[in-house]
Coordinates of C-alpha atoms in Angstrom, one line a residue:
X77 CA -21.1 -19.9 3.6
X78 CA -17.5 -18.9 4.6
X79 CA -16.9 -16.1 7.1
X80 CA -16.0 -12.8 5.4
X81 CA -13.3 -11.1 7.5
X82 CA -14.7 -7.7 6.8
X83 CA -18.0 -8.6 8.5
X84 CA -16.0 -9.5 11.6
X85 CA -13.4 -6.8 11.6
X86 CA -15.3 -3.7 10.3
X87 CA -19.0 -4.2 10.2
X88 CA -21.6 -4.5 13.0
X89 CA -22.6 -8.0 11.9
X90 CA -24.0 -9.9 14.9
X91 CA -23.7 -13.3 13.2
X92 CA -20.0 -12.7 12.4
X93 CA -19.3 -11.6 16.0
X94 CA -20.4 -15.0 17.3
X95 CA -17.1 -16.2 15.9
X96 CA -15.1 -13.7 17.8
X97 CA -14.4 -15.8 20.9
X98 CA -13.0 -18.6 18.8
X99 CA -10.4 -16.2 17.2
X100 CA -9.3 -14.3 20.3
X101 CA -6.9 -17.0 21.6
X102 CA -5.2 -17.0 18.1
X103 CA -5.0 -13.2 18.4
X104 CA -3.3 -13.6 21.8
X105 CA -0.8 -16.0 20.3
X106 CA -0.2 -13.7 17.3
X107 CA 0.4 -10.7 19.6
X108 CA 2.8 -12.7 21.8
X109 CA 4.9 -13.9 18.8
X110 CA 5.0 -10.3 17.4
X111 CA 6.0 -8.9 20.8
X112 CA 8.8 -11.5 21.1
X113 CA 10.0 -10.7 17.6
X114 CA 10.1 -6.9 18.4
X115 CA 12.0 -7.7 21.7
X116 CA 14.6 -9.7 19.9
X117 CA 15.2 -6.9 17.3
X118 CA 15.2 -4.2 19.9
X119 CA 17.9 -5.9 22.0
X120 CA 20.1 -6.9 19.1
X121 CA 19.4 -10.6 19.4
X122 CA 18.2 -10.4 15.8
X123 CA 20.1 -7.8 13.8
X124 CA 18.6 -5.0 11.9
X125 CA 20.9 -4.0 9.0
X126 CA 21.7 -0.5 7.8
X127 CA 22.2 0.7 4.3
X128 CA 24.0 3.8 2.9
X129 CA 20.8 5.9 2.5
X130 CA 18.0 7.3 4.6
X131 CA 15.2 4.7 5.0
X132 CA 11.6 5.9 5.5
X133 CA 8.9 3.3 6.0
X134 CA 5.5 3.8 4.4
X135 CA 3.4 1.2 6.0
X136 CA 0.4 0.3 8.1
X137 CA -0.7 -1.6 11.2
X138 CA -3.8 -3.0 9.5
X139 CA -4.1 -5.5 6.7
X140 CA -5.7 -4.6 3.4
X141 CA -5.6 -1.4 1.4
X142 CA -5.3 1.9 3.1
X143 CA -3.8 4.2 0.4
X144 CA -0.1 3.4 0.8
X145 CA 0.5 3.1 -2.9
X146 CA -0.8 6.5 -4.0
X147 CA 0.9 8.1 -1.0
X148 CA 4.2 6.5 -2.0
X149 CA 3.9 7.8 -5.5
X150 CA 3.2 11.3 -4.2
X151 CA 6.2 11.1 -1.8
X152 CA 8.6 9.9 -4.4
X153 CA 7.7 12.9 -6.6
X154 CA 8.0 15.3 -3.7
X155 CA 11.5 13.9 -2.9
X156 CA 12.6 14.3 -6.5
X157 CA 11.3 17.9 -6.5
X158 CA 13.2 18.5 -3.2
X159 CA 16.5 17.6 -4.9
X160 CA 17.0 14.0 -3.7
X161 CA 17.6 10.8 -5.6
X162 CA 14.7 8.7 -4.3
X163 CA 14.1 5.0 -4.6
X164 CA 11.5 2.5 -3.4
X165 CA 12.0 -1.0 -2.3
X166 CA 9.0 -3.4 -2.2
X167 CA 8.5 -7.1 -1.3
X168 CA 6.7 -7.4 -4.6
X169 CA 3.7 -9.4 -3.3
X170 CA 2.5 -12.0 -5.8
X171 CA 5.6 -11.4 -8.0
X172 CA 7.4 -14.5 -9.2
X173 CA 10.7 -13.4 -10.6
X174 CA 13.6 -15.8 -10.8
X175 CA 16.2 -13.1 -10.2
X176 CA 16.4 -10.6 -7.3
X177 CA 16.9 -7.8 -6.7
X178 CA 14.7 -6.9 -9.7
X179 CA 14.9 -3.4 -11.0
X180 CA 11.4 -2.5 -12.2
X181 CA 10.8 -0.7 -15.5
X182 CA 7.6 0.4 -17.2
X183 CA 7.9 -2.7 -19.4
X184 CA 8.3 -5.2 -16.5
X185 CA 5.5 -7.8 -16.3
X186 CA 3.2 -7.6 -13.3
X187 CA 3.5 -11.3 -12.9
X188 CA 7.3 -10.8 -12.2
X189 CA 7.3 -7.8 -9.9
X190 CA 3.7 -7.6 -8.5
X191 CA 1.0 -5.1 -9.4
X192 CA 1.9 -2.3 -6.9
X193 CA 5.6 -1.9 -7.8
X194 CA 4.7 -1.7 -11.5
X195 CA 2.0 0.8 -10.9
X196 CA 4.4 3.0 -8.8
X197 CA 7.1 2.8 -11.5
X198 CA 4.7 3.7 -14.3
X199 CA 3.4 6.6 -12.2
X200 CA 6.8 8.1 -11.2
X201 CA 8.6 7.2 -14.4
X202 CA 12.1 8.6 -14.3
X203 CA 11.6 10.5 -11.0
X204 CA 12.5 7.4 -8.9
X205 CA 13.9 3.9 -9.1
X206 CA 11.8 0.9 -7.9
X207 CA 13.4 -2.4 -6.8
X208 CA 11.5 -5.5 -5.8
X209 CA 13.2 -8.0 -3.5
X210 CA 11.7 -10.3 -0.8
X211 CA 15.0 -9.5 1.1
X212 CA 14.4 -5.8 1.6
X213 CA 18.0 -5.2 2.9
X214 CA 19.4 -6.6 -0.3
X215 CA 16.9 -4.6 -2.4
X216 CA 17.7 -1.4 -0.5
X217 CA 21.5 -2.0 -1.1
X218 CA 20.8 -2.3 -4.8
X219 CA 19.1 1.1 -4.7
X220 CA 22.1 2.6 -2.9
X221 CA 24.4 1.2 -5.6
X222 CA 22.3 3.0 -8.1
X223 CA 22.8 6.3 -6.3
X224 CA 19.6 6.7 -4.2
X225 CA 20.0 8.8 -1.1
X226 CA 16.4 8.4 0.3
X227 CA 14.6 5.1 0.1
X228 CA 11.0 4.4 0.8
X229 CA 10.2 0.9 2.1
X230 CA 6.7 0.1 0.7
X231 CA 4.5 -1.7 3.3
X232 CA 7.6 -2.3 5.4
X233 CA 6.3 -1.5 8.9
X234 CA 6.8 -5.0 10.3
X235 CA 10.0 -5.8 8.3
X236 CA 12.5 -4.9 11.1
X237 CA 15.4 -6.5 9.3
X238 CA 15.9 -3.2 7.4
X239 CA 16.9 -0.5 9.8
X240 CA 14.7 2.6 9.4
X241 CA 15.2 6.3 10.1
X242 CA 11.6 7.3 10.0
X243 CA 8.1 5.7 9.9
X244 CA 4.9 6.9 8.2
X245 CA 1.7 4.9 9.0
X246 CA -1.2 5.1 6.7
X247 CA -4.8 4.5 7.9
X248 CA -8.0 4.1 6.0
X249 CA -10.1 7.0 7.3
X250 CA -13.3 5.1 6.8
X251 CA -12.3 1.8 8.5
X252 CA -9.6 3.1 10.9
X253 CA -8.6 0.3 13.2
X254 CA -11.8 -1.7 12.8
X255 CA -12.8 -3.7 15.9
X256 CA -9.3 -3.0 17.5
X257 CA -8.2 -6.6 17.7
X258 CA -5.1 -8.2 16.4
X259 CA -5.2 -10.8 13.7
X260 CA -7.1 -13.0 13.1
X261 CA -9.9 -11.6 15.4
X262 CA -9.3 -8.1 14.0
X263 CA -7.4 -6.4 11.2
X264 CA -4.4 -5.2 13.3
X265 CA -0.8 -6.4 12.6
X266 CA 0.3 -4.5 15.6
X267 CA -1.6 -2.8 18.5
X268 CA -2.9 0.8 18.5
X269 CA 0.0 1.8 20.7
X270 CA 2.2 1.6 17.5
X271 CA 0.7 4.8 16.2
X272 CA 2.4 6.7 19.1
X273 CA 5.9 5.4 18.2
X274 CA 5.9 6.3 14.5
X275 CA 6.9 9.8 13.1
X276 CA 3.7 10.5 11.1
X277 CA 0.2 9.2 10.8
X278 CA -1.6 9.8 7.5
X279 CA -5.4 9.3 7.4
X280 CA -6.9 8.5 4.0
X281 CA -10.2 10.2 3.9
X282 CA -12.9 9.8 6.6
X283 CA -14.9 12.3 8.6
X284 CA -12.8 12.2 11.8
X285 CA -9.0 12.4 12.0
X286 CA -7.1 10.6 14.8
X287 CA -5.3 13.2 17.0
X288 CA -2.1 14.4 15.3
X289 CA -2.8 12.7 12.0
X290 CA -2.5 14.4 8.6
X291 CA -5.3 14.1 6.1
X292 CA -4.9 12.6 2.6
X293 CA -7.7 12.5 0.0
X294 CA -7.6 10.4 -3.1
X295 CA -8.9 12.5 -6.0
X296 CA -10.3 10.3 -8.9
X297 CA -9.3 11.1 -12.5
X298 CA -11.9 10.6 -15.2
X299 CA -11.5 7.0 -16.5
X300 CA -9.3 6.6 -19.6
X301 CA -9.5 3.8 -22.1
X302 CA -7.1 0.9 -21.4
X303 CA -6.2 0.3 -25.0
X304 CA -6.5 2.1 -28.4
X305 CA -9.4 -0.2 -29.5
X306 CA -11.7 1.4 -26.9
X307 CA -13.5 4.7 -27.5
X308 CA -13.7 7.4 -24.7
X309 CA -16.1 6.6 -21.9
X310 CA -19.5 8.4 -22.1
X311 CA -20.4 10.5 -19.1
X312 CA -23.1 9.2 -16.7
X313 CA -23.3 5.8 -18.4
X314 CA -23.9 2.4 -16.7
X315 CA -20.6 0.7 -15.7
X316 CA -19.1 -2.3 -14.0
X317 CA -16.6 -1.4 -11.3
X318 CA -13.6 -3.7 -10.9
X319 CA -11.6 -3.4 -7.7
X320 CA -9.0 -6.0 -6.8
X321 CA -8.0 -4.1 -3.7
X322 CA -8.5 -4.3 0.1
X323 CA -11.4 -1.9 0.2
X324 CA -13.5 -2.2 -3.0
X325 CA -16.3 0.1 -1.6
X326 CA -14.0 3.1 -1.8
X327 CA -13.5 2.6 -5.5
X328 CA -17.3 2.2 -6.0
X329 CA -17.8 5.5 -4.2
X330 CA -15.2 7.2 -6.4
X331 CA -16.8 6.0 -9.6
X332 CA -20.2 7.1 -8.4
X333 CA -18.9 10.5 -7.5
X334 CA -18.0 11.0 -11.1
X335 CA -21.6 10.6 -12.1
X336 CA -21.6 7.0 -13.4
X337 CA -24.4 4.5 -12.6
X338 CA -23.4 1.1 -11.2
X339 CA -24.2 -2.1 -13.0
X340 CA -22.4 -4.1 -10.3
X341 CA -19.0 -4.9 -8.7
X342 CA -16.3 -7.2 -9.9
X343 CA -14.2 -8.1 -6.9
X344 CA -11.5 -10.7 -7.5
X345 CA -9.8 -10.0 -4.2
X346 CA -6.8 -8.0 -3.2
X347 CA -4.0 -8.4 -5.7
X348 CA -6.0 -11.0 -7.6
X349 CA -7.2 -11.3 -11.2
X350 CA -10.5 -12.4 -12.7
X351 CA -10.6 -14.8 -15.7
X352 CA -10.2 -13.0 -19.1
X353 CA -13.4 -14.7 -20.4
X354 CA -15.3 -13.3 -17.4
X355 CA -13.9 -9.8 -18.0
X356 CA -14.7 -10.1 -21.7
X357 CA -18.3 -11.1 -20.8
X358 CA -18.8 -8.2 -18.4
X359 CA -17.4 -5.7 -20.9
X360 CA -19.8 -6.9 -23.6
X361 CA -22.7 -5.7 -21.5
X362 CA -21.4 -2.5 -19.9
X363 CA -18.0 -0.7 -19.8
X364 CA -15.7 -1.9 -17.0
X365 CA -13.9 0.7 -14.9
X366 CA -11.0 -0.8 -13.0
X367 CA -8.4 0.6 -10.6
X368 CA -4.9 1.5 -11.9
X369 CA -3.6 -1.4 -9.7
X370 CA -5.9 -3.8 -11.6
X371 CA -5.0 -2.3 -15.0
X372 CA -1.3 -3.1 -14.9
X373 CA -2.3 -6.8 -14.9
X374 CA -4.2 -6.3 -18.2
X375 CA -1.8 -4.0 -20.0
X376 CA -1.6 -6.3 -23.0
X377 CA -5.3 -7.1 -23.1
X378 CA -7.1 -6.2 -26.3
X379 CA -10.7 -6.5 -24.8
X380 CA -12.8 -3.5 -25.8
X381 CA -14.7 -1.6 -23.1
X382 CA -12.0 -1.5 -20.4
X383 CA -11.2 1.8 -18.6
X384 CA -8.7 2.8 -15.9
X385 CA -9.6 4.9 -12.9
X386 CA -6.5 6.6 -11.5
X387 CA -6.4 8.5 -8.2
X388 CA -4.0 11.1 -7.0
X389 CA -3.1 11.8 -3.4
X390 CA -4.1 15.3 -2.3
X391 CA -2.1 16.4 0.8
X392 CA -2.4 19.5 2.8
X393 CA 0.3 22.2 3.0
X394 CA 1.0 21.4 6.7
X395 CA 1.8 17.8 5.5
X396 CA 4.4 19.1 3.0
X397 CA 6.1 21.1 5.7
X398 CA 6.0 18.2 8.2
X399 CA 7.3 15.8 5.5
X400 CA 10.2 18.1 4.6
X401 CA 11.1 18.2 8.3
X402 CA 10.8 14.4 8.5
X403 CA 13.2 13.9 5.6
X404 CA 15.7 16.2 7.2
X405 CA 15.4 14.3 10.5
X406 CA 15.8 11.0 8.7
X407 CA 19.0 12.1 7.0
X408 CA 20.4 13.2 10.4
X409 CA 19.5 9.8 11.8
X410 CA 21.4 8.2 8.9
X411 CA 24.4 10.4 9.5
X412 CA 24.5 9.2 13.2
X413 CA 24.2 5.6 12.0
X414 CA 27.1 6.0 9.7
X415 CA 29.2 7.6 12.4
X416 CA 28.4 4.8 14.9
X417 CA 29.1 2.1 12.3
X418 CA 32.5 3.5 11.4
X419 CA 33.5 4.3 14.9
X420 CA 36.6 2.2 15.9

């Protein structure tokens, strides 16, 4: 039976921990390469490129889901309400477009742009532009050409090629930093020290906030039918929960909090799909409640019994004030960049 990384990284699994000594040398190598890369960028040996807008990173130092997507949606809406013209640039993980930069619309296929960018665009609608490009600098420049003055870089913490003006790190409040080791022995892309260098830390749920972090809660919305062929979901019924995200247990808890009984979990893996025939078979026995991120992959599916669980990021008033201050600071940073870049 293959080793489940979650057992090694997050759970007190004694059998999994027997493998830890074998992974630690690889973690040391990973950390050394990462440190060298940061050194080269910091000292200008590899160039970070600026764009004509304020760039705010919304990222993480751990692999897997932490709540970056719902936070990005909330921040784009806040920026629009504050009078800015916001945009979001994403790598578009798993997207296979032949043309970049790709401007995402509500009708773009998830296979082209990736599930998260499509979900974000469908959520923000006309409040913000969303561009997908593996070359984030090129994608950010495309947003600037469209008139964006504040750009969020989705999951862009370690993408140093795009010069940033502010950084927001998102943590899963239940998992936090796991066992504290770098990949592959642990879930960290960068060390814990990185939290002290960013501008804001947002903790998604959990019972204990890291010092100085702002709390975010994901409030579940009662599941809605995916297509017109499906009747409204009965309260308290038995359901399958489908979660193709980094932390499926969080989705299970949200569904149970709404009073539903659990028939079982369908976990295709982060960003993955399950076969349509398997989904059809599950839906023939009990309704299937899936995340909004999963739902964008099945938008043209006519299978009956599929429902979408959306979540909305709930942020405290002190976060709103801190974020407004952060945006102002990032714009000041951008102004300094422009002045330096144009200085003879």
